[in-house]
PDB file of C-alpha atoms in Angstrom:
ATOM      1  CA  MET A1215     -20.134 -16.229  15.030  1.00 58.00           C
ATOM      2  CA  ALA A1216     -17.532 -14.084  13.426  1.00 64.00           C
ATOM      3  CA  ILE A1217     -15.189 -11.488  14.340  1.00 72.00           C
ATOM      4  CA  PHE A1218     -14.831  -9.063  11.985  1.00 78.00           C
ATOM      5  CA  PHE A1219     -11.429  -7.683  11.551  1.00 80.00           C
ATOM      6  CA  THR A1220      -9.419  -4.512   9.918  1.00 83.00           C
ATOM      7  CA  ALA A1221      -6.227  -4.921   8.481  1.00 82.00           C
ATOM      8  CA  ASP A1222      -3.580  -1.919   8.914  1.00 84.00           C
ATOM      9  CA  ASN A1223       0.002  -1.267   8.281  1.00 84.00           C
ATOM     10  CA  GLY A1224       1.134  -0.672  11.664  1.00 82.00           C
ATOM     11  CA  ALA A1225       1.703   3.060  10.793  1.00 84.00           C
ATOM     12  CA  GLU A1226      -0.571   5.046  13.416  1.00 84.00           C
ATOM     13  CA  THR A1227      -1.475   6.871  10.173  1.00 85.00           C
ATOM     14  CA  TYR A1228      -3.279   4.063   8.858  1.00 85.00           C
ATOM     15  CA  LEU A1229      -4.912   2.535  12.045  1.00 84.00           C
ATOM     16  CA  LYS A1230      -6.524   6.273  11.995  1.00 83.00           C
ATOM     17  CA  CYS A1231      -8.145   5.721   8.495  1.00 82.00           C
ATOM     18  CA  GLY A1232      -8.603   2.195   8.634  1.00 80.00           C
ATOM     19  CA  ALA A1233     -10.658   1.868  11.657  1.00 77.00           C
ATOM     20  CA  VAL A1234     -13.738   1.271  11.973  1.00 82.00           C
ATOM     21  CA  PRO A1235     -15.701   1.312  14.793  1.00 81.00           C
ATOM     22  CA  GLY A1236     -17.224  -2.551  16.357  1.00 80.00           C
ATOM     23  CA  THR A1237     -14.330  -4.117  14.435  1.00 84.00           C
ATOM     24  CA  TYR A1238     -11.332  -5.695  16.129  1.00 84.00           C
ATOM     25  CA  PRO A1239      -8.369  -3.185  14.319  1.00 86.00           C
ATOM     26  CA  THR A1240      -5.504  -5.650  13.895  1.00 86.00           C
ATOM     27  CA  VAL A1241      -1.378  -4.557  12.713  1.00 87.00           C
ATOM     28  CA  ASP A1242      -0.718  -6.418   9.660  1.00 82.00           C
ATOM     29  CA  PHE A1243       3.459  -6.764   9.046  1.00 78.00           C
ATOM     30  CA  GLY A1244       6.182  -8.746   8.001  1.00 73.00           C
ATOM     31  CA  PRO A1245      10.003  -9.915   8.946  1.00 72.00           C
ATOM     32  CA  THR A1246      10.827  -6.031  10.317  1.00 79.00           C
ATOM     33  CA  SER A1247      13.399  -4.792  14.378  1.00 85.00           C
ATOM     34  CA  GLU A1248      12.067  -5.402  17.960  1.00 87.00           C
ATOM     35  CA  GLU A1249      11.502  -1.297  17.818  1.00 91.00           C
ATOM     36  CA  ASN A1250       9.054  -1.906  14.307  1.00 88.00           C
ATOM     37  CA  ILE A1251       7.149  -4.352  15.989  1.00 87.00           C
ATOM     38  CA  LYS A1252       6.548  -2.906  19.269  1.00 90.00           C
ATOM     39  CA  ALA A1253       5.642   0.114  17.417  1.00 91.00           C
ATOM     40  CA  ALA A1254       2.708  -1.715  15.353  1.00 90.00           C
ATOM     41  CA  PHE A1255       0.972  -2.980  18.231  1.00 90.00           C
ATOM     42  CA  GLU A1256       1.653   0.094  20.521  1.00 91.00           C
ATOM     43  CA  ALA A1257      -0.832   1.958  17.033  1.00 90.00           C
ATOM     44  CA  GLN A1258      -2.699  -1.456  18.291  1.00 90.00           C
ATOM     45  CA  ARG A1259      -3.763  -0.024  20.966  1.00 90.00           C
ATOM     46  CA  LYS A1260      -4.322   3.567  20.377  1.00 89.00           C
ATOM     47  CA  TYR A1261      -7.970   2.128  18.859  1.00 86.00           C
ATOM     48  CA  MET A1262      -7.681  -1.247  20.358  1.00 84.00           C
ATOM     49  CA  PRO A1263      -6.103  -0.385  24.856  1.00 85.00           C
ATOM     50  CA  ASN A1264      -7.741  -3.773  24.909  1.00 83.00           C
ATOM     51  CA  GLY A1265      -7.616  -6.976  24.561  1.00 79.00           C
ATOM     52  CA  PHE A1266      -4.824  -9.286  22.756  1.00 79.00           C
ATOM     53  CA  ILE A1267      -2.309  -7.731  20.294  1.00 83.00           C
ATOM     54  CA  ARG A1268      -2.335  -9.198  16.578  1.00 82.00           C
ATOM     55  CA  ASN A1269      -0.310  -9.172  13.330  1.00 82.00           C
ATOM     56  CA  SER A1270      -3.024 -10.240  11.400  1.00 78.00           C
ATOM     57  CA  GLN A1271      -0.980 -11.189   8.885  1.00 69.00           C
ATOM     58  CA  LYS A1272      -0.031 -14.038  10.121  1.00 61.00           C
ATOM     59  CA  THR A1273      -3.671 -15.179  11.281  1.00 56.00           C
ATOM     60  CA  CYS A1274      -4.175 -17.835   8.009  1.00 54.00           C
ATOM     61  CA  LEU A1275      -0.416 -19.288   7.729  1.00 53.00           C
ATOM     62  CA  TRP A1276      -0.970 -19.901  11.635  1.00 51.00           C
ATOM     63  CA  CYS A1277      -4.168 -21.952  11.043  1.00 52.00           C
ATOM     64  CA  CYS A1278      -2.567 -24.264   8.725  1.00 52.00           C
ATOM     65  CA  PHE A1279       0.617 -24.820  10.510  1.00 52.00           C
ATOM     66  CA  VAL A1280      -0.734 -25.235  13.385  1.00 50.00           C
ATOM     67  CA  LEU A1281      -3.102 -27.087  12.584  1.00 53.00           C
ATOM     68  CA  GLY A1282      -1.384 -29.422  10.524  1.00 55.00           C
ATOM     69  CA  ARG A1283      -3.964 -29.485   7.647  1.00 53.00           C
ATOM     70  CA  GLY A1284      -5.250 -26.951   5.196  1.00 51.00           C
ATOM     71  CA  PRO A1285      -4.425 -27.168   2.190  1.00 48.00           C
ATOM     72  CA  LEU A1286       0.064 -27.381   1.409  1.00 49.00           C
ATOM     73  CA  THR A1287      -0.477 -26.266  -1.721  1.00 48.00           C
ATOM     74  CA  ASN A1288       1.289 -22.950  -3.377  1.00 46.00           C
ATOM     75  CA  SER A1289       2.115 -24.130  -7.112  1.00 48.00           C
ATOM     76  CA  GLU A1290       4.272 -20.835  -7.497  1.00 52.00           C
ATOM     77  CA  PHE A1291       6.639 -21.023  -5.515  1.00 51.00           C
ATOM     78  CA  TYR A1292       6.937 -22.801  -2.562  1.00 50.00           C
ATOM     79  CA  THR A1293       4.257 -26.437  -3.489  1.00 49.00           C
ATOM     80  CA  GLY A1294       3.280 -28.606  -0.404  1.00 50.00           C
ATOM     81  CA  TRP A1295       4.228 -25.172   1.831  1.00 49.00           C
ATOM     82  CA  TYR A1296       2.025 -23.919   4.813  1.00 50.00           C
ATOM     83  CA  VAL A1297       2.098 -20.672   2.241  1.00 50.00           C
ATOM     84  CA  ILE A1298      -1.549 -20.185   0.999  1.00 50.00           C
ATOM     85  CA  THR A1299      -2.696 -18.288  -1.705  1.00 53.00           C
ATOM     86  CA  SER A1300      -6.361 -16.436  -2.216  1.00 53.00           C
ATOM     87  CA  TYR A1301      -7.773 -19.957  -3.934  1.00 55.00           C
ATOM     88  CA  ASP A1302      -6.959 -21.785  -1.081  1.00 52.00           C
ATOM     89  CA  PHE A1303      -8.973 -19.957   1.971  1.00 62.00           C
ATOM     90  CA  PHE A1304     -12.310 -18.279  -0.789  1.00 68.00           C
ATOM     91  CA  ALA A1305      -9.771 -14.876  -0.948  1.00 77.00           C
ATOM     92  CA  PRO A1306     -12.990 -11.946  -1.439  1.00 84.00           C
ATOM     93  CA  ILE A1307     -11.176 -10.637  -4.196  1.00 82.00           C
ATOM     94  CA  SER A1308      -8.949 -13.172  -6.539  1.00 78.00           C
ATOM     95  CA  GLU A1309      -5.214 -13.145  -7.602  1.00 73.00           C
ATOM     96  CA  CYS A1310      -6.748 -12.141 -11.046  1.00 76.00           C
ATOM     97  CA  GLY A1311      -8.681  -9.609  -9.175  1.00 80.00           C
ATOM     98  CA  ASP A1312     -12.270 -11.146  -9.655  1.00 86.00           C
ATOM     99  CA  VAL A1313     -14.404 -10.786  -7.096  1.00 88.00           C
ATOM    100  CA  ASN A1314     -17.325 -13.373  -5.398  1.00 87.00           C
ATOM    101  CA  GLU A1315     -19.850 -12.664  -3.026  1.00 89.00           C
ATOM    102  CA  LYS A1316     -17.409 -12.382   0.176  1.00 87.00           C
ATOM    103  CA  TYR A1317     -16.308  -9.220  -1.953  1.00 90.00           C
ATOM    104  CA  LEU A1318     -19.306  -8.050  -2.073  1.00 92.00           C
ATOM    105  CA  ALA A1319     -20.500  -8.914   1.005  1.00 91.00           C
ATOM    106  CA  ILE A1320     -17.697  -7.163   2.315  1.00 89.00           C
ATOM    107  CA  ARG A1321     -18.604  -4.285   0.846  1.00 92.00           C
ATOM    108  CA  ASN A1322     -22.406  -4.168   1.393  1.00 92.00           C
ATOM    109  CA  TRP A1323     -21.731  -4.302   4.967  1.00 90.00           C
ATOM    110  CA  ILE A1324     -19.085  -1.229   4.592  1.00 89.00           C
ATOM    111  CA  LYS A1325     -21.845   0.517   1.905  1.00 91.00           C
ATOM    112  CA  SER A1326     -24.245   0.180   5.376  1.00 92.00           C
ATOM    113  CA  LEU A1327     -22.487   2.271   8.029  1.00 91.00           C
ATOM    114  CA  PRO A1328     -23.897   5.030   8.604  1.00 91.00           C
ATOM    115  CA  ASN A1329     -21.473   7.163   8.931  1.00 88.00           C
ATOM    116  CA  TRP A1330     -18.791   5.716   6.793  1.00 85.00           C
ATOM    117  CA  LYS A1331     -17.957   8.695   4.986  1.00 84.00           C
ATOM    118  CA  ASN A1332     -15.699   6.836   1.802  1.00 85.00           C
ATOM    119  CA  LYS A1333     -18.259   5.024   0.902  1.00 86.00           C
ATOM    120  CA  PRO A1334     -17.481   1.933  -1.931  1.00 88.00           C
ATOM    121  CA  PHE A1335     -18.044   2.956  -5.541  1.00 88.00           C
ATOM    122  CA  ASP A1336     -19.476  -0.295  -8.092  1.00 89.00           C
ATOM    123  CA  VAL A1337     -17.513  -2.710  -8.513  1.00 89.00           C
ATOM    124  CA  PRO A1338     -15.487  -1.785 -12.084  1.00 87.00           C
ATOM    125  CA  PRO A1339     -15.589  -4.710 -14.631  1.00 87.00           C
ATOM    126  CA  ASN A1340     -11.997  -7.379 -14.901  1.00 85.00           C
ATOM    127  CA  ASN A1341     -12.580  -7.233 -19.145  1.00 87.00           C
ATOM    128  CA  LYS A1342     -10.081  -9.716 -19.352  1.00 84.00           C
ATOM    129  CA  LEU A1343      -7.017 -10.089 -21.554  1.00 81.00           C
ATOM    130  CA  VAL A1344      -6.203 -12.054 -24.672  1.00 79.00           C
ATOM    131  CA  LEU A1345      -2.466 -11.946 -25.197  1.00 78.00           C
ATOM    132  CA  CYS A1346      -0.890 -13.179 -28.368  1.00 81.00           C
ATOM    133  CA  ARG A1347       1.328 -16.899 -28.143  1.00 82.00           C
ATOM    134  CA  ILE A1348       4.727 -16.288 -27.196  1.00 77.00           C
ATOM    135  CA  ASN A1349       8.418 -18.646 -27.029  1.00 80.00           C
ATOM    136  CA  LEU A1350      10.437 -18.561 -24.089  1.00 75.00           C
TER     137      LEU A1350
END
């Protein structure tokens, strides 16, 4: 079973443009005030009158932390901590902008929606740039 969900900023203007019929609309926000949290969940309720409220930003991190297993890597800032990067959970777009079959599947699903007015563009090439050697 898979649950398809959208993740939009907590403001209603984002949900208005980002919510897709048949998916679970979630809001996405980081540390903020209690007032902003309530406003985000109230906006989410307008697009999902029933069910539980959800801050999608916490989903992957929560699973790794609560289950006590998982990646435990982040070579940039918090090595060995519960901060996962896109290559740890097979994100649709990598850190360098490469797309994979998950991205293409999502894109094709969006293209198949009959009344979706903003059809995805073709995937542009992601040419890599070779930089000269830099001495530090």
